[in-house]
Coordinates of C-alpha atoms in Angstrom, one line a residue:
Chain A
M23 CA 0.4 -0.4 -0.2
R24 CA 1.3 3.6 -1.4
Y25 CA 1.2 6.3 1.3
Y26 CA -0.2 9.7 0.0
L27 CA 0.5 13.1 1.3
D28 CA -2.7 15.4 1.7
F29 CA -1.9 17.5 -1.2
E30 CA -0.9 14.1 -3.2
K31 CA -4.4 12.6 -2.0
K32 CA -6.1 13.3 -5.7
L33 CA -3.7 10.3 -7.1
E34 CA -4.8 7.8 -5.0
P35 CA -7.8 6.3 -6.5
L36 CA -6.4 7.1 -10.7
E37 CA -2.8 5.1 -9.7
R38 CA -5.0 2.2 -7.8
R39 CA -6.7 1.7 -10.4
M40 CA -3.9 1.5 -12.5
L41 CA -2.5 -0.8 -9.6
E42 CA -5.2 -2.8 -9.8
I43 CA -5.1 -3.7 -13.8
E44 CA -1.5 -4.8 -13.3
R45 CA -1.9 -6.8 -11.3
F46 CA -5.1 -8.8 -12.0
Y47 CA -4.9 -8.3 -15.6
G48 CA -1.4 -7.3 -16.6
V49 CA -0.5 -3.6 -18.2
N50 CA -0.3 -5.4 -21.8
D51 CA -3.8 -6.7 -21.9
P52 CA -5.8 -5.4 -25.0
R53 CA -9.4 -5.0 -23.0
Y54 CA -7.9 -1.8 -20.8
A55 CA -5.7 -0.6 -23.2
K56 CA -7.8 2.4 -23.4
E57 CA -8.5 2.7 -20.0
I58 CA -4.9 2.3 -19.5
A59 CA -3.8 5.8 -22.2
A60 CA -6.3 7.5 -20.7
L61 CA -5.8 6.9 -16.7
S62 CA -1.7 7.7 -17.6
K63 CA -2.6 10.5 -19.2
R64 CA -5.0 11.6 -16.2
I65 CA -1.8 11.1 -13.6
S66 CA 1.0 12.7 -15.4
K67 CA -1.5 15.9 -15.9
L68 CA -2.2 15.3 -12.2
E69 CA 1.7 14.9 -11.6
K70 CA 2.3 18.3 -13.2
E71 CA -0.4 20.1 -10.9
I72 CA 0.5 18.8 -8.0
Y73 CA 4.4 18.7 -8.1
G74 CA 5.0 21.1 -10.8
D75 CA 5.5 23.8 -8.2
L76 CA 5.9 22.6 -4.6
T77 CA 6.1 25.3 -1.6
N78 CA 8.9 25.1 1.1
W79 CA 5.8 22.9 3.2
H80 CA 4.7 20.2 0.7
R81 CA 9.2 20.1 0.2
L82 CA 9.7 19.2 3.7
Q83 CA 6.2 17.2 3.8
V84 CA 8.4 15.1 1.0
S85 CA 11.4 14.7 2.8
R86 CA 9.5 13.4 5.4
H87 CA 7.8 11.3 3.0
L88 CA 6.7 7.5 4.8
D89 CA 7.9 5.4 1.4
R90 CA 10.6 7.6 0.8
P91 CA 13.8 5.4 1.0
H92 CA 16.4 5.6 3.4
T93 CA 19.4 5.0 4.8
L94 CA 19.8 1.4 4.8
D95 CA 17.9 1.3 0.7
Y96 CA 20.3 3.6 -0.5
I97 CA 23.3 1.3 0.9
G98 CA 21.2 -1.9 0.1
N99 CA 21.1 -1.0 -3.4
I100 CA 23.9 1.5 -4.7
F101 CA 26.7 -1.0 -2.7
T102 CA 27.9 -3.8 -1.9
G103 CA 29.1 -6.0 0.6
F104 CA 27.6 -3.7 3.8
T105 CA 28.5 -5.2 6.7
E106 CA 27.4 -2.9 10.1
F107 CA 28.9 -2.5 12.7
H108 CA 27.4 -2.6 16.1
G109 CA 28.0 -0.4 19.3
D110 CA 30.2 2.4 20.8
R111 CA 32.2 0.2 23.3
K112 CA 30.9 2.5 26.2
F113 CA 27.1 1.9 27.1
K114 CA 24.5 0.6 24.2
D115 CA 24.3 -0.3 20.3
D116 CA 21.6 2.7 19.0
P117 CA 19.7 2.1 15.7
A118 CA 18.9 4.9 14.9
L119 CA 22.1 5.6 13.6
V120 CA 24.0 2.7 11.3
A121 CA 27.5 2.7 10.5
G122 CA 29.5 -0.3 9.1
F123 CA 31.9 -0.4 5.6
A124 CA 30.2 -1.3 2.2
S125 CA 31.5 -1.2 -1.0
Y126 CA 31.0 0.8 -4.8
E127 CA 32.9 0.3 -7.7
D128 CA 36.0 -1.1 -6.3
I129 CA 36.7 1.3 -3.6
S130 CA 35.8 -0.2 -0.4
F131 CA 34.5 2.6 2.2
A132 CA 32.9 3.7 5.9
V133 CA 29.3 4.3 5.9
V134 CA 27.5 5.9 8.5
G135 CA 24.1 7.5 8.7
Q136 CA 20.5 7.9 10.7
Q137 CA 17.9 5.4 10.2
K138 CA 14.7 5.9 10.1
G139 CA 11.7 3.1 9.9
K140 CA 9.4 2.1 7.4
N141 CA 6.4 0.8 9.5
V142 CA 5.3 1.6 12.9
R143 CA 7.1 -0.9 14.6
E144 CA 10.2 -0.5 13.0
M145 CA 9.9 3.4 13.6
A146 CA 9.6 2.6 17.0
Y147 CA 13.0 0.7 17.4
R148 CA 15.1 3.0 15.0
N149 CA 13.3 6.0 17.3
F150 CA 12.4 7.8 14.5
G151 CA 15.9 8.0 13.3
M152 CA 17.3 9.7 16.4
A153 CA 20.0 9.2 17.8
H154 CA 21.6 9.3 21.7
P155 CA 24.8 10.2 22.0
D156 CA 25.5 6.3 21.9
G157 CA 24.7 6.7 18.1
Y158 CA 27.1 9.9 17.8
R159 CA 29.6 8.2 19.4
K160 CA 29.4 5.1 17.2
A161 CA 30.1 7.4 14.2
V162 CA 32.4 8.1 15.7
R163 CA 34.3 4.7 16.0
V164 CA 33.6 3.8 12.7
M165 CA 34.9 6.6 10.8
D166 CA 38.0 7.1 13.0
M167 CA 38.8 3.1 12.0
A168 CA 38.2 3.9 8.8
N169 CA 40.5 6.8 8.9
R170 CA 43.0 4.7 10.1
W171 CA 43.0 2.2 7.5
G172 CA 42.9 4.6 4.4
K173 CA 39.1 4.9 3.7
P174 CA 36.6 7.3 2.4
I175 CA 33.5 7.8 4.5
I176 CA 30.0 8.0 3.3
T177 CA 27.8 9.8 5.6
F178 CA 24.0 9.7 4.5
I179 CA 22.0 12.9 6.7
D180 CA 18.0 11.4 7.3
T181 CA 17.2 12.2 10.6
P182 CA 14.4 14.8 12.4
G183 CA 17.1 15.6 15.0
A184 CA 18.8 14.3 18.5
F185 CA 17.0 12.9 20.4
P186 CA 16.3 15.0 22.8
G187 CA 15.5 12.8 26.6
V188 CA 16.9 12.5 30.1
G189 CA 19.2 9.7 29.2
A190 CA 20.5 11.2 26.1
E191 CA 21.6 14.7 27.7
E192 CA 22.4 12.5 30.8
R193 CA 24.7 11.0 28.8
G194 CA 26.0 13.6 27.3
Q195 CA 24.0 14.7 23.9
A196 CA 25.8 17.8 23.6
E197 CA 29.5 17.0 24.1
A198 CA 28.8 13.5 21.8
I199 CA 27.6 15.9 18.8
A200 CA 30.1 18.7 19.5
S201 CA 32.9 15.7 19.4
S202 CA 31.3 14.2 16.4
I203 CA 32.0 17.6 14.5
L204 CA 35.1 18.3 16.3
F205 CA 36.8 14.2 15.4
M206 CA 35.5 14.9 10.9
F207 CA 38.0 18.2 10.7
S208 CA 41.0 15.9 12.1
L209 CA 40.3 13.1 9.3
S210 CA 42.4 13.0 6.7
V211 CA 40.6 10.4 4.1
P212 CA 37.7 11.7 1.6
V213 CA 34.5 12.1 3.2
I214 CA 31.3 13.2 1.1
T215 CA 28.2 13.4 3.0
V216 CA 24.9 12.9 1.1
V217 CA 21.3 14.9 2.9
I218 CA 18.6 11.9 1.5
G219 CA 16.0 13.0 3.7
E220 CA 15.3 15.5 6.9
G221 CA 18.7 16.9 8.1
G222 CA 17.7 18.1 11.2
S223 CA 19.8 20.6 13.2
G224 CA 23.1 19.3 15.2
G225 CA 21.9 15.5 15.3
A226 CA 22.6 16.5 11.6
L227 CA 25.4 18.1 11.5
A228 CA 27.1 15.6 13.8
I229 CA 27.8 13.6 11.1
G230 CA 27.7 16.4 8.1
V231 CA 31.1 17.6 8.1
G232 CA 32.4 16.4 4.4
N233 CA 34.8 17.7 1.9
K234 CA 31.8 17.6 -0.2
I235 CA 28.0 18.2 0.9
L236 CA 25.7 16.2 -2.0
M237 CA 21.9 16.6 -1.1
L238 CA 18.4 14.9 -3.2
E239 CA 16.0 17.6 -4.8
N240 CA 13.9 17.5 -1.7
A241 CA 15.3 17.0 1.2
T242 CA 16.1 19.2 3.3
Y243 CA 18.1 20.7 6.4
S244 CA 17.6 23.6 8.9
V245 CA 19.0 24.5 11.7
I246 CA 15.8 23.9 13.5
S247 CA 12.0 22.3 12.6
P248 CA 9.6 24.8 10.8
E249 CA 7.4 23.5 13.5
G250 CA 9.5 24.3 16.3
C251 CA 10.8 27.8 15.1
A252 CA 7.0 28.8 14.7
A253 CA 6.4 27.8 18.1
I254 CA 9.3 29.9 19.3
L255 CA 8.9 32.5 16.9
W256 CA 5.1 32.5 16.0
R257 CA 4.6 30.7 19.6
D258 CA 2.3 29.3 17.6
G259 CA 3.4 25.6 16.6
S260 CA 0.7 25.7 13.1
K261 CA 2.4 28.0 11.5
G262 CA 5.3 25.9 10.8
S263 CA 4.8 26.8 6.3
L264 CA 5.0 30.0 7.4
A265 CA 8.0 29.8 9.1
A266 CA 9.7 26.8 6.3
D267 CA 9.2 29.9 3.6
A268 CA 11.3 32.0 6.4
L269 CA 14.0 29.0 7.0
K270 CA 14.9 28.5 3.5
P271 CA 15.7 24.8 4.5
T272 CA 15.5 23.9 0.8
S273 CA 18.2 21.6 -1.7
H274 CA 18.7 25.1 -3.7
D275 CA 18.3 27.6 -1.2
L276 CA 21.1 25.7 0.5
H277 CA 23.2 25.5 -2.8
K278 CA 22.2 29.4 -3.5
L279 CA 24.2 30.0 0.0
K280 CA 27.1 27.5 -1.1
V281 CA 26.4 25.6 2.0
I282 CA 26.0 22.1 -0.1
D283 CA 27.7 21.5 -3.6
E284 CA 25.1 19.9 -5.4
V285 CA 21.9 19.3 -5.7
I286 CA 20.8 15.7 -7.2
K287 CA 17.9 15.5 -8.6
E288 CA 14.6 13.4 -8.0
P289 CA 12.4 11.2 -10.0
F290 CA 9.3 13.5 -11.1
G291 CA 7.3 13.7 -7.8
G292 CA 10.0 12.6 -5.3
A293 CA 12.0 10.1 -4.5
H294 CA 9.2 8.1 -2.7
R295 CA 7.7 8.0 -6.4
D296 CA 10.7 5.8 -8.2
W297 CA 13.6 4.6 -5.7
Q298 CA 15.3 3.0 -8.6
Q299 CA 15.6 6.0 -10.3
T300 CA 17.0 7.7 -7.4
F301 CA 19.3 5.3 -6.7
S302 CA 20.7 5.7 -10.1
N303 CA 20.6 9.3 -10.2
I304 CA 23.2 9.4 -7.3
R305 CA 25.5 7.1 -8.0
E306 CA 27.1 8.9 -10.7
P307 CA 27.9 12.1 -8.4
L308 CA 29.2 9.9 -5.4
S309 CA 31.2 8.7 -8.1
R310 CA 32.7 11.7 -9.8
H311 CA 32.9 13.5 -5.8
L312 CA 34.8 10.1 -5.0
K313 CA 37.1 9.7 -7.5
E314 CA 38.1 13.8 -7.6
L315 CA 38.8 13.5 -3.8
M316 CA 40.8 10.3 -4.3
G317 CA 43.3 12.7 -5.5
F318 CA 43.6 14.8 -2.5
S319 CA 47.0 14.1 -0.1
Q320 CA 45.7 14.0 3.2
D321 CA 46.6 18.1 4.0
E322 CA 45.0 18.8 1.0
L323 CA 41.6 16.7 2.0
K324 CA 41.5 18.3 5.8
Q325 CA 42.6 21.4 4.5
Q326 CA 39.7 21.6 1.6
R327 CA 37.0 20.9 4.9
Y328 CA 38.8 23.2 7.0
D329 CA 38.6 26.4 4.4
K330 CA 34.9 25.0 3.6
F331 CA 33.3 25.6 6.3
R332 CA 35.3 28.6 7.7
N333 CA 34.0 30.5 4.7
M334 CA 30.1 29.9 5.7
G335 CA 29.1 33.3 7.3
I336 CA 27.6 36.2 6.6
F337 CA 28.1 39.9 8.0
Q338 CA 29.1 42.8 7.3
D339 CA 33.6 43.8 7.8
K340 CA 34.0 47.3 8.1
N341 CA 37.6 46.7 9.2
Chain B
M17 CA 11.7 73.6 60.9
S18 CA 14.0 73.1 57.9
L19 CA 15.4 69.8 59.6
F20 CA 11.3 68.9 59.5
R21 CA 11.0 69.7 55.8
K22 CA 14.3 67.2 54.7
K23 CA 12.8 64.5 57.0
E24 CA 9.5 64.6 55.1
K25 CA 11.3 64.6 51.9
E26 CA 13.3 61.3 51.9
I27 CA 9.9 59.7 53.6
K28 CA 8.1 61.0 50.7
P29 CA 9.4 58.3 47.9
H30 CA 8.5 54.7 49.9
K31 CA 4.9 55.8 50.8
E32 CA 4.3 56.6 46.3
I33 CA 5.8 52.2 45.5
D34 CA 4.0 50.4 44.3
I35 CA 4.5 47.1 46.1
Q36 CA 1.6 45.3 43.3
K37 CA 3.2 47.2 40.9
E38 CA 6.9 46.5 41.8
I39 CA 5.9 42.1 42.0
K40 CA 4.8 42.5 38.7
N41 CA 7.1 44.1 37.1
A42 CA 10.5 42.3 38.7
G43 CA 12.9 41.9 36.8
K44 CA 12.2 44.2 34.1
E45 CA 14.9 46.8 33.9
E46 CA 13.3 49.8 35.4
S47 CA 11.8 47.8 38.4
L48 CA 13.5 47.7 42.0
W49 CA 13.1 44.3 42.7
I50 CA 13.8 41.4 40.4
K51 CA 12.9 37.9 40.8
C52 CA 15.8 34.7 41.1
S53 CA 14.8 32.3 38.7
S54 CA 15.9 29.6 40.5
C55 CA 14.1 29.9 44.1
Q56 CA 11.4 32.7 43.3
E57 CA 12.5 34.8 45.6
L58 CA 11.6 38.9 45.6
L59 CA 14.8 40.3 45.9
Y60 CA 15.9 43.8 46.4
R61 CA 18.0 44.6 42.9
K62 CA 20.2 47.0 44.4
E63 CA 21.7 44.0 47.2
V64 CA 22.2 41.5 44.3
E65 CA 23.9 43.9 42.0
R66 CA 26.4 44.5 45.3
N67 CA 26.5 40.5 45.4
Q68 CA 28.9 40.4 42.1
H69 CA 24.9 39.6 40.7
V70 CA 23.8 36.2 42.4
C71 CA 21.0 35.7 44.6
L72 CA 21.3 36.2 48.3
K73 CA 19.4 33.0 49.3
C74 CA 20.0 30.3 47.5
L75 CA 23.1 31.4 45.5
Y76 CA 22.0 31.4 42.3
H77 CA 23.8 33.5 39.8
F78 CA 22.1 35.8 37.7
P79 CA 23.0 36.5 33.9
I80 CA 25.5 39.3 34.0
T81 CA 26.0 41.8 31.7
V82 CA 29.9 41.7 29.4
E83 CA 30.7 44.6 30.9
N84 CA 30.6 43.2 34.2
R85 CA 31.8 40.0 33.2
I86 CA 34.9 41.8 31.9
T87 CA 36.0 43.8 34.8
L88 CA 35.2 40.5 36.9
T89 CA 37.5 38.4 35.5
F90 CA 40.9 40.9 33.7
D91 CA 43.3 42.7 35.8
E92 CA 42.1 46.2 35.8
G93 CA 42.8 48.0 32.4
T94 CA 44.5 45.6 30.4
F95 CA 41.2 44.0 28.6
S96 CA 41.4 45.3 25.1
E97 CA 38.7 44.7 22.8
L98 CA 39.4 42.5 19.4
F99 CA 36.9 41.9 16.1
N100 CA 34.4 44.9 16.8
N101 CA 34.0 45.9 13.0
I102 CA 31.8 42.7 12.0
E103 CA 27.9 43.6 11.8
P104 CA 25.0 41.3 11.3
V105 CA 23.1 40.9 7.8
D106 CA 19.7 40.0 6.9
F107 CA 20.8 38.1 4.2
L108 CA 17.4 35.5 4.5
K109 CA 15.7 38.5 4.7
F110 CA 13.7 36.5 7.3
K111 CA 10.1 37.9 8.5
D112 CA 8.1 36.7 11.6
T113 CA 6.2 39.0 13.8
K114 CA 8.8 41.3 12.4
S115 CA 12.0 41.5 10.2
Y116 CA 15.0 40.0 11.5
K117 CA 16.8 43.3 9.8
T118 CA 14.1 45.7 12.3
R119 CA 14.5 43.0 15.3
L120 CA 18.0 43.7 14.9
E121 CA 17.9 47.4 14.5
E122 CA 15.3 48.1 17.6
T123 CA 18.6 46.0 19.9
Q124 CA 21.4 47.6 18.6
E125 CA 19.9 51.2 18.8
S126 CA 19.1 50.2 22.8
L127 CA 22.0 48.4 23.6
K128 CA 24.7 50.3 21.3
K129 CA 26.1 46.2 20.3
K130 CA 26.5 45.3 16.9
D131 CA 25.9 41.7 17.7
A132 CA 25.7 39.0 20.7
M133 CA 29.6 38.7 21.5
I134 CA 32.8 40.2 22.4
C135 CA 36.2 39.4 22.0
G136 CA 39.1 40.4 23.4
R137 CA 42.9 40.5 24.5
G138 CA 43.6 40.9 28.4
K139 CA 45.3 39.3 31.9
I140 CA 44.1 36.9 34.3
N141 CA 46.7 38.4 37.4
R142 CA 48.8 38.7 34.9
I143 CA 48.5 35.7 32.6
E144 CA 48.1 36.6 29.7
V145 CA 44.9 35.6 27.1
V146 CA 42.1 35.7 24.8
A147 CA 38.7 35.3 25.4
A148 CA 35.0 35.6 23.6
I149 CA 32.5 36.5 25.9
F150 CA 28.7 36.2 24.6
D151 CA 26.4 39.0 25.2
F152 CA 22.8 37.4 26.4
S153 CA 20.9 40.5 26.4
F154 CA 21.7 40.4 22.3
M155 CA 18.8 38.7 21.2
G156 CA 19.4 35.7 23.8
G157 CA 22.9 35.7 23.0
S158 CA 22.3 33.2 20.0
L159 CA 24.9 32.2 17.8
G160 CA 24.8 34.0 14.3
S161 CA 27.3 35.3 11.9
V162 CA 28.4 37.3 13.4
V163 CA 29.4 35.8 17.0
G164 CA 30.5 32.3 14.5
E165 CA 32.9 34.8 13.1
K166 CA 34.0 36.5 15.8
I167 CA 34.5 33.3 18.4
T168 CA 36.6 31.8 15.2
R169 CA 38.7 34.6 14.7
T170 CA 39.5 35.0 18.9
L171 CA 40.3 31.1 18.2
E172 CA 42.8 32.2 15.7
E173 CA 44.3 34.9 17.3
G174 CA 45.2 32.6 20.4
A175 CA 46.7 29.9 17.4
S176 CA 48.9 32.3 16.1
T177 CA 50.0 34.0 19.2
K178 CA 50.1 30.5 20.9
T179 CA 47.9 32.5 23.7
P180 CA 45.4 30.2 25.9
V181 CA 41.5 31.0 25.0
I182 CA 38.3 31.5 27.0
L183 CA 35.1 31.4 25.8
F184 CA 32.4 32.5 28.4
C185 CA 28.8 31.1 27.3
S186 CA 25.1 32.2 28.4
S187 CA 23.1 32.1 25.0
G188 CA 19.9 30.1 23.7
G189 CA 21.4 28.3 21.4
A190 CA 21.8 29.2 16.9
R191 CA 20.0 32.4 15.7
M192 CA 16.8 31.4 14.4
Q193 CA 16.9 33.9 11.7
E194 CA 19.6 33.0 10.4
G195 CA 18.7 29.6 9.1
I196 CA 21.7 27.3 8.0
I197 CA 23.8 29.7 8.4
S198 CA 23.6 30.1 12.0
L199 CA 23.8 25.6 12.1
M200 CA 27.1 25.6 10.1
Q201 CA 28.6 28.4 12.5
M202 CA 29.1 25.4 15.1
S203 CA 31.0 23.5 12.4
K204 CA 33.2 26.3 12.0
V205 CA 34.2 27.7 15.3
S206 CA 34.6 23.4 16.1
G207 CA 37.1 23.1 13.8
A208 CA 39.1 26.4 14.7
I209 CA 39.2 24.8 18.0
Y210 CA 40.3 21.4 16.5
R211 CA 43.2 23.3 15.0
L212 CA 44.5 25.4 18.1
K213 CA 44.3 21.8 20.3
S214 CA 46.2 20.7 17.8
L215 CA 49.1 23.3 18.9
G216 CA 48.7 22.2 22.0
I217 CA 47.1 25.5 23.2
P218 CA 45.0 25.0 26.0
Y219 CA 41.0 25.7 25.1
L220 CA 38.6 26.6 28.1
T221 CA 35.4 26.9 28.5
V222 CA 32.9 28.5 31.0
L223 CA 29.9 27.5 31.4
T224 CA 27.0 30.3 32.5
D225 CA 23.1 30.1 32.6
P226 CA 21.9 29.3 30.7
T227 CA 23.7 27.7 27.8
L228 CA 22.0 25.6 25.6
G229 CA 20.8 24.1 21.9
G230 CA 23.7 24.5 18.9
V231 CA 25.8 26.5 21.7
T232 CA 26.4 23.6 24.0
A233 CA 26.6 21.1 21.2
S234 CA 29.7 22.6 19.8
M235 CA 32.0 25.2 21.6
A236 CA 30.7 24.9 25.0
M237 CA 31.3 21.0 25.3
L238 CA 34.6 20.9 23.6
G239 CA 37.0 23.0 26.5
D240 CA 40.0 21.0 27.7
I241 CA 38.5 22.1 31.3
I242 CA 34.9 23.3 31.6
I243 CA 33.5 25.6 34.4
A244 CA 30.5 26.2 35.1
E245 CA 29.1 28.8 37.5
P246 CA 26.5 27.4 39.7
K247 CA 22.7 26.4 39.1
A248 CA 23.4 27.2 35.6
M249 CA 21.4 25.5 33.2
I250 CA 23.3 23.7 31.2
G251 CA 22.0 21.5 28.0
F252 CA 21.1 20.7 24.4
A253 CA 17.5 20.5 24.2
G254 CA 15.2 22.3 26.6
P255 CA 13.2 21.5 29.2
R256 CA 9.7 22.3 27.4
V257 CA 11.0 20.2 24.4
I258 CA 12.6 17.2 26.2
K259 CA 9.2 17.5 28.6
E260 CA 6.5 17.3 25.7
T261 CA 8.9 14.6 23.9
I262 CA 8.4 12.3 26.7
K263 CA 6.1 13.3 28.5
E264 CA 7.0 12.7 31.9
E265 CA 8.4 15.2 34.8
L266 CA 11.6 15.9 34.8
P267 CA 14.1 14.8 37.8
P268 CA 15.1 17.3 40.0
G269 CA 18.0 19.9 39.4
F270 CA 18.0 18.4 36.0
Q271 CA 20.0 20.0 32.9
R272 CA 21.9 22.8 36.4
A273 CA 25.4 22.7 36.3
E274 CA 25.5 20.6 39.7
Y275 CA 24.0 17.9 37.6
L276 CA 25.8 17.9 34.6
L277 CA 28.8 17.8 37.7
D278 CA 27.6 14.9 39.0
H279 CA 27.7 13.0 35.0
G280 CA 30.8 13.8 34.5
M281 CA 29.9 16.7 32.1
I282 CA 32.2 19.2 33.3
D283 CA 35.3 19.9 35.7
M284 CA 34.0 21.8 38.1
I285 CA 31.8 24.7 39.3
S286 CA 33.0 28.2 40.7
P287 CA 31.5 30.7 42.2
R288 CA 31.2 33.8 40.9
K289 CA 33.3 35.9 43.5
E290 CA 35.9 32.5 42.8
L291 CA 35.9 32.8 39.3
K292 CA 38.7 34.6 38.5
Q293 CA 40.8 33.1 41.1
C294 CA 39.8 29.8 39.3
L295 CA 41.2 30.6 36.3
H296 CA 44.2 32.0 37.1
R297 CA 44.8 28.4 39.2
I298 CA 44.1 26.6 36.0
L299 CA 45.7 28.6 33.5
S300 CA 49.1 28.4 35.7
L301 CA 49.6 24.8 36.0
I302 CA 48.7 24.3 32.8
T303 CA 50.5 26.9 30.9

């Protein structure tokens, strides 16, 4: 069963009928040729209407779409031989953040990313992709191995934010995030970050200090969730769409602000409409950037990463 | 006769004080009274000020101005300000109930300050340091481009002159009005901290009430040595957010300096009166 967002709802009956015909009679059944043609025409017209000009608020919904591929889907479909490593060796294993090694085009590397869930059970198990300090400490542990063994690192960002809870605070959520950010500046291997869904604040940035930052077209990356921002500045959590416009959290906004290096195109309507197309859109930029970075020396990589973040900030210097 | 008149005049202002109104206004700039945000006690403002802005009942440390902080910390006349010509820009054209531009102009006008950060070089009992001090009165000490740039330059100054760096934190977190760029300041400053640390130069942080959000989750918790003021609220997420998320009462003393000390997150708590001595003692041991 597909999941439809409110503004996508009009598509539901048409696509359901289409699926019915495909499933019971096959797409080549001549008795239904006419209906199929009419349906696909109406669907593509509706798609254009719905997805033609997404507002920031709608993009945010798309970036959180339940049917959107998540970190393990990208890893499983793009890379080979993924082997997950568990635990931070200090307290526990945090399923909200996965880490391990995998390979792609004969290059093996470390991969780290927050993992949301697909269904209620997995969502609860993954804590909706909201990591505890233990998750970030695991990320550091795996990145440290990659660094010592000279392997590149790929990180996938998809989280509403780091988990706000009593245990998380007690075990040093802030310290874990800060240390992870600091640690990433010490890496002398190529680091590529891909924002695939929701980039929620410090919990996202903790694994986001890359030499290159790529972002899927409908992904968002923000200092605070628009709902949270609205609750503080408008004193009304339901003003999220206004905050989404003000915060400018979309991939195109971030590209303009030079926070990210490249926007990766999504299939029309969003990654959830066509997973395979999404995966194939990521493959090319990923290997291009990886190859480019592998030509850098260790010092150059560190320097490039430092300079990239050193230059972020917009102000007037009157000196 | 004249003596009698004089007395009458002295008594008069006391008669005019409207206690109810004073209680309502307690804490506001013009009020004679101030309410302790920790023990809720109503205190006479002058007395609190004489006590270095520390509650007389529960020893809660009120936020103080940057000027006060400088006087309390540095040897008289040794503090010289650095990088004071960097000004904020409303590059997102951010507008909530007010535009960021207006908010900036109004705050700059009323405080006579450009942003929430003062940096400089000074001496603590004759030991030279560079320091960056958050100004909580300027938009809650929020971390934006100017704050991030000034701290980064302070850290670079420390690195190039081999001088220890001290960061005094009091901030509600990242400045939402600067969107993603404010988030990126966390990484920018952390990068500079990494470089400073690699050179073997000490980086100390002093966490005062409140230190929250993105500031805690980067520069504040990265101190080689972390000192907090008594009862300071220090955390990643605010207590209200946590309460709403877990739907449970929070443990007593949660996110206060004493709680963090118990959980191994900070090195020590130093009362304001002893902070200068404390910093000096540490600096003389590590430099």
